[in-house]
Coordinates of C-alpha atoms in Angstrom, one line a residue:
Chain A
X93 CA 0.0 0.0 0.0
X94 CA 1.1 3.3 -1.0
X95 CA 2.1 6.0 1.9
X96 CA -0.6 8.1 2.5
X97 CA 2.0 11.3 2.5
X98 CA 4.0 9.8 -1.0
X99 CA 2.7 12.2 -3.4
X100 CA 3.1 15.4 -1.0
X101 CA 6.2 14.0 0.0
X102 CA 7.2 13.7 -4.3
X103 CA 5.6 17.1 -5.3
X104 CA 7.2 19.0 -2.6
X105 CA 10.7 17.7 -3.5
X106 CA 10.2 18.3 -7.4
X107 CA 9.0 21.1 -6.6
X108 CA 11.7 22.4 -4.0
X109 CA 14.2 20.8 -6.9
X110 CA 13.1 23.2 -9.3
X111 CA 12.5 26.1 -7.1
X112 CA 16.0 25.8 -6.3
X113 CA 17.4 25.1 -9.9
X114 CA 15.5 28.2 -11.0
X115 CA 16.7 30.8 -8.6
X116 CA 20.5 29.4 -8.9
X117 CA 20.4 30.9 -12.3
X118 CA 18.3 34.0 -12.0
X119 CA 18.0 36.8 -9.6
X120 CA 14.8 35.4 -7.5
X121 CA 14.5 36.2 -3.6
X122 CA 13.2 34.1 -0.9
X123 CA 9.9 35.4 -1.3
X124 CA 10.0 33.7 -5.4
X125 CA 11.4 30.3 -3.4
X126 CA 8.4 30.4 -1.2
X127 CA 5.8 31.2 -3.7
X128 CA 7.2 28.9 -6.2
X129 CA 7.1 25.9 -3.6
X130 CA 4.1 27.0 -2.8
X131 CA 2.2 27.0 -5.8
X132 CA 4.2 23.5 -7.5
X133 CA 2.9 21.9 -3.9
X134 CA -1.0 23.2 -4.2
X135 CA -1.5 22.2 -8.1
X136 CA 0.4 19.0 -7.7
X137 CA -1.4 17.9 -4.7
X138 CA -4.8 15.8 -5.3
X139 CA -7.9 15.9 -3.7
X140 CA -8.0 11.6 -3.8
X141 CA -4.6 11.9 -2.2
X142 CA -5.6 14.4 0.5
X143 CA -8.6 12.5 1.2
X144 CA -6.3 9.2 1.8
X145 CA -4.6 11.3 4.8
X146 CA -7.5 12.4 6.3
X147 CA -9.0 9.2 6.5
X148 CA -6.1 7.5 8.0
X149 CA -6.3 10.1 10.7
X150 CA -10.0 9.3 11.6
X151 CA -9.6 5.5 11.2
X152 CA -6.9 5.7 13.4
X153 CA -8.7 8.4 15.8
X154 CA -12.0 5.5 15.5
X155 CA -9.6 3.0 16.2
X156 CA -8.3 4.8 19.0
X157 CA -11.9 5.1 21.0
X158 CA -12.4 1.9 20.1
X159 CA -10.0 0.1 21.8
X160 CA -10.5 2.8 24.9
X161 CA -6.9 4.3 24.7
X162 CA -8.6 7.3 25.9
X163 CA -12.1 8.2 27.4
X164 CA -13.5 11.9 27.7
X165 CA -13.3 13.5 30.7
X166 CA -13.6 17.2 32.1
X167 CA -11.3 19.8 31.9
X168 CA -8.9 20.8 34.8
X169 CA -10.7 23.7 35.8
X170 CA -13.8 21.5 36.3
X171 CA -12.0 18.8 38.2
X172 CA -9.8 21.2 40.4
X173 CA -11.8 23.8 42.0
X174 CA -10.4 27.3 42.4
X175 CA -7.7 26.0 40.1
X176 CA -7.9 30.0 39.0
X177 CA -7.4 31.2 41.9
X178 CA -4.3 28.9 43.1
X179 CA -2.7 30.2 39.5
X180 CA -2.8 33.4 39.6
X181 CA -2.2 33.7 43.7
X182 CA 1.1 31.6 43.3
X183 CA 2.3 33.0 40.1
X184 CA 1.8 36.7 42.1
X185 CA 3.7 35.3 44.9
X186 CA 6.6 33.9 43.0
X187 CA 6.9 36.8 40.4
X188 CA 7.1 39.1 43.5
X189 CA 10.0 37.0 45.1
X190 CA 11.9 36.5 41.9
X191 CA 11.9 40.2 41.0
X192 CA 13.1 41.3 44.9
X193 CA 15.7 38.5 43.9
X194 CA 17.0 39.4 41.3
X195 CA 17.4 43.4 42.0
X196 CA 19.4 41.8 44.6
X197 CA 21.3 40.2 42.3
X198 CA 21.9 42.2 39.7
X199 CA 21.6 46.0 40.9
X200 CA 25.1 46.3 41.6
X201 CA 26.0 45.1 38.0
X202 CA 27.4 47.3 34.9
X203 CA 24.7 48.0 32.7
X204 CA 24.3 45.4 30.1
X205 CA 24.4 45.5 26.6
X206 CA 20.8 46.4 24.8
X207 CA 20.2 44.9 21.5
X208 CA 18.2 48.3 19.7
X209 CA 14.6 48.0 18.1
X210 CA 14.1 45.3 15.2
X211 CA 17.7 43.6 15.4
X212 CA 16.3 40.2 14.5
X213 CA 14.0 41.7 12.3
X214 CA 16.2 43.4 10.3
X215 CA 18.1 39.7 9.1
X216 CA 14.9 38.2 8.2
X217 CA 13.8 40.8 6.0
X218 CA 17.0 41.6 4.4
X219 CA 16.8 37.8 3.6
X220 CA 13.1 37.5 2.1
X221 CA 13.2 40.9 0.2
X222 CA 17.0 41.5 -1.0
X223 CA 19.3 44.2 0.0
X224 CA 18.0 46.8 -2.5
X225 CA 14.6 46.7 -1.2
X226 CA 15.8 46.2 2.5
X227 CA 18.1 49.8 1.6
X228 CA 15.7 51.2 -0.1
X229 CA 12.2 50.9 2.5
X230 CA 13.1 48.8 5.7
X231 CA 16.5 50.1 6.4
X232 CA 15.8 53.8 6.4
X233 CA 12.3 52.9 8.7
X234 CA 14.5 50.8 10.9
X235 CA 16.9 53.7 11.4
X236 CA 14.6 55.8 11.9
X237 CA 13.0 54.2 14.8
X238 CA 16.4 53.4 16.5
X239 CA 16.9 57.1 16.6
X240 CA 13.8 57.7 18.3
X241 CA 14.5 55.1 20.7
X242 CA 18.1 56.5 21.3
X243 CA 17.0 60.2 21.9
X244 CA 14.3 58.9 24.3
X245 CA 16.7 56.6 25.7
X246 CA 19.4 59.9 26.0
X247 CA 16.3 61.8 27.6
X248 CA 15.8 59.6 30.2
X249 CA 12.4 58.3 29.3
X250 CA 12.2 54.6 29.4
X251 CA 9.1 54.2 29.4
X252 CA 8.9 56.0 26.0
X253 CA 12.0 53.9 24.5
X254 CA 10.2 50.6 25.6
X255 CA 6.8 51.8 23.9
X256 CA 9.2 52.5 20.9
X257 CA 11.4 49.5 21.0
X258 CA 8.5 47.0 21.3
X259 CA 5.3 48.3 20.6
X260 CA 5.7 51.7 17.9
X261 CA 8.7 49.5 16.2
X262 CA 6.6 46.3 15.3
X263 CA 3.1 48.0 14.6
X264 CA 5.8 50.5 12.0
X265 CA 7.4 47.6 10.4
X266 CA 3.9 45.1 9.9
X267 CA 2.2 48.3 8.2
X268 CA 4.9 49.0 6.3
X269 CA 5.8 45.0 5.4
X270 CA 2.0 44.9 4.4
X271 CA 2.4 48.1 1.9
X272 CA 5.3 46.6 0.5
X273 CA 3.6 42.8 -0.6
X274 CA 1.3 44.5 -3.5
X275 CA 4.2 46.6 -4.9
X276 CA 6.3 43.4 -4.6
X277 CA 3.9 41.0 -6.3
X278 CA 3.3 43.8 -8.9
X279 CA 6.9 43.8 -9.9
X280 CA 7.2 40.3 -10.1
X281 CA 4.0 40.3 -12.3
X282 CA 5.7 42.7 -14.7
X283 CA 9.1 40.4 -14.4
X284 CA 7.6 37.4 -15.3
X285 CA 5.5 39.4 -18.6
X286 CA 8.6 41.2 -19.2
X287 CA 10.7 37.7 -19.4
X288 CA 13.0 38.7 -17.3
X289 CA 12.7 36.0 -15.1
X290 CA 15.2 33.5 -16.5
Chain B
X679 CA -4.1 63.1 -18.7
X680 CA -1.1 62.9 -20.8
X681 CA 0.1 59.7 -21.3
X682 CA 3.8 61.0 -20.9
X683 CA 3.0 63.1 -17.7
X684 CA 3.9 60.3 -14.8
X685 CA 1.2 60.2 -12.3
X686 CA 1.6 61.3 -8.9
X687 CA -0.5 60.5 -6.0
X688 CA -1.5 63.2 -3.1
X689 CA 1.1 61.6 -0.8
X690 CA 3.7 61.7 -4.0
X691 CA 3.1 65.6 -4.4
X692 CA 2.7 66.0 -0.3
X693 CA 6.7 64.5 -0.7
X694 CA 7.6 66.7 -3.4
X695 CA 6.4 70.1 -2.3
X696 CA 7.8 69.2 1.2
X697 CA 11.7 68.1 -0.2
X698 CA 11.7 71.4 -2.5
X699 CA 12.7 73.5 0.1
X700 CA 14.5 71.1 1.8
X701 CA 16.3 68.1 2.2
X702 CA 14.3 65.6 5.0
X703 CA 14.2 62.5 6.8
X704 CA 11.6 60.1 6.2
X705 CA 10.7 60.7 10.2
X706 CA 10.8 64.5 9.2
X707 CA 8.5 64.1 6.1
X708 CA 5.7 62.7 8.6
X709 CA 5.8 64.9 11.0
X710 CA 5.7 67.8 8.4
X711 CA 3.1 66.3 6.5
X712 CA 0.1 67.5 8.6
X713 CA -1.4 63.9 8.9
X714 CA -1.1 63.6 4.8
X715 CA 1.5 60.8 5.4
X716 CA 1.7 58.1 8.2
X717 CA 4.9 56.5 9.0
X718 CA 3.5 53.1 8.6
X719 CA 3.5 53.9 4.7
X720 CA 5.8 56.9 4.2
X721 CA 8.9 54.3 3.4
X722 CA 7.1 52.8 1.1
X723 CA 6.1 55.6 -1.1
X724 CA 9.2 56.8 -0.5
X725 CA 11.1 53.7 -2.3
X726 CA 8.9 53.7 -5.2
X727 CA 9.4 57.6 -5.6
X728 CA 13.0 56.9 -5.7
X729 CA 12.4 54.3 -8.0
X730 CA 10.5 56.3 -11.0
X731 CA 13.3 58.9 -10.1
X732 CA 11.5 61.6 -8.6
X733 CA 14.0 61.6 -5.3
X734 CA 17.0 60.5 -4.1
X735 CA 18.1 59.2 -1.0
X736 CA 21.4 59.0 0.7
X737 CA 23.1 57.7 3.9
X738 CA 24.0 60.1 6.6
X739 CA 26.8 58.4 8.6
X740 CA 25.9 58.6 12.4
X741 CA 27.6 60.8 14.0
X742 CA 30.5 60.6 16.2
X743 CA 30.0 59.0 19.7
X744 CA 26.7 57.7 18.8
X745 CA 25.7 54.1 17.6
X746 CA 23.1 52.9 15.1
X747 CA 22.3 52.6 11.4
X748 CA 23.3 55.3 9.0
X749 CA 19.7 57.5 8.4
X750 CA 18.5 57.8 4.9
X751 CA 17.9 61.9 3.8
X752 CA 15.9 62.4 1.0
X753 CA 16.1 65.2 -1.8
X754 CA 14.4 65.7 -4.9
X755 CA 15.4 65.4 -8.3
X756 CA 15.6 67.8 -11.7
X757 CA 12.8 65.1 -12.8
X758 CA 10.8 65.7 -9.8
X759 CA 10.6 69.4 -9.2
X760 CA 9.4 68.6 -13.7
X761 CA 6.8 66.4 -12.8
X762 CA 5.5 69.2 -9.7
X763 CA 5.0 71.5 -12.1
X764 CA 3.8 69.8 -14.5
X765 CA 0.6 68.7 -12.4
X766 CA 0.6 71.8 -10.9
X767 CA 0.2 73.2 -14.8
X768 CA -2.3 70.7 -15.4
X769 CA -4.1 71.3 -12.2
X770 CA -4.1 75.1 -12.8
X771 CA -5.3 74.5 -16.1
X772 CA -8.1 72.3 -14.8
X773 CA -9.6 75.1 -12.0
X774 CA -9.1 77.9 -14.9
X775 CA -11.5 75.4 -17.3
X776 CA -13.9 75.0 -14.6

């Protein structure tokens, strides 16, 4: 019998093969690698093929009850009372502890080293977009916000530079990630008319 | 409209007029913008502006004694003050017709 996963398993691998072969020899990004996988893994999968995994899953599921591996029974919360309660009044307890520990710890020590606003982010999207793209829109935005945070940092107000670093910094770069996709897929679109693909 | 007249979107010109006088941040552009541009979206028409050539935009190293990424300044171009007055031509021509 035939595994269940084979022709996934076969498509995505062609399909990966290709991807690959194809962006060796032209100037495709990530985001082309990604797309094309995706696309060579949705048309080459088929619906008889999807149905075989499914059904697997429920036979084995049925099988499952049937044999009384497992049994239905009420959730924690249910069987535990004030389960809640015991949570949150020991997580309060410990939190409280932990911080008075480690300001004991710790407040004598040299400042540490603080990575600035979008660090990781930065790699990942100079990686799915390509450096002219990442110079050109993310780079400047990123800078921009890690001069904010500096100068509220150099002013003294943290609670600013957190608000900044965490909260201004990823709502900044989703809005502007999101503005970027239909200019992206547009160019590609006028690439692959254009045949300047291969 | 002209086929050869490049189009130019409300934020576009909002850019434009702003960079004639003088040359601004991206951060700067926003703040002077009087809520025409956001900064979730400023970048991006920013890098298609430089794109059809309407701006430029170069690196300012960071300063001595300071950390961080190089900020990008923007300026516009011959082509871009063109296309300005070109629309505002057109427009002109528009309000005198009405």
């Amino acid at each position: 019998m035939n595994h269940p996963f084979r022709t996934v398993i076969i498509v995505a691998a062609v399909g990966s093969a290709l991807t690959a072969l194809v962006s060796r020899f032209s100037q495709l990004t990530l985001v082309d690698a990604a797309l094309g996988m995706a696309v060579t893994t949705v048309v080459g999968l088929r619906w008889r093929e999807l149905r075989a995994v499914t059904d697997v899953a429920a036979s084995r599921a049925a099988r499952s009850a049937q044999l009384r591996l497992w049994e239905p029974r009420a959730s924690l919360t249910l069987r535990i009372p004030g389960l809640f309660r015991i949570i949150i009044t020991r997580t309060s307890i410990m939190g409280f502890f932990r911080g008075r520990l480690a300001l004991l710890r710790f407040s004598n020590e040299p400042s540490r080293i603080i990575r600035p606003p979008l660090s990781r982010f930065a790699s990942v999207v100079r990686a799915v977009w390509g450096e002219k793209t990442y110079a050109r829109v993310f780079g400047p935005a990123r800078a921009d916000l890690i001069f904010e945070w500096q100068e509220a940092v150099k002013r003294g107000e943290l609670k600013l530079a957190w608000w900044i670093k965490y909260g201004r910094s990823s709502w900044t770069m989703f809005w502007t990630v999101l503005h970027q996709i239909p200019f992206t897929l547009l160019d590609k679109l006028k690439a692959l008319f254009k045949g300047n693909v291969a | 409209m002209s086929k050869d007249l490049p189009r130019l979107s409300a934020s576009e010109r909002n850019v434009l007029e702003q960079l004639i006088g003088k040359d601004k941040y991206g951060l700067e552009l926003v703040a002077d913008s009087g809520d025409m541009l956001s900064r979730r979206s400023v970048y991006v028409i920013l890098g298609r502006m430089e794109e059809k050539g309407f701006i430029t935009g170069r690196e300012v190293e960071t300063p001595a004694g300071e950390s961080g990424p190089p900020r990008r300044v923007y300026r516009v171009t011959g082509h871009g003050r063109r296309v300005l007055a070109a629309h505002e031509a057109a427009l002109a021509i528009l309000r005198g017709a009405r």
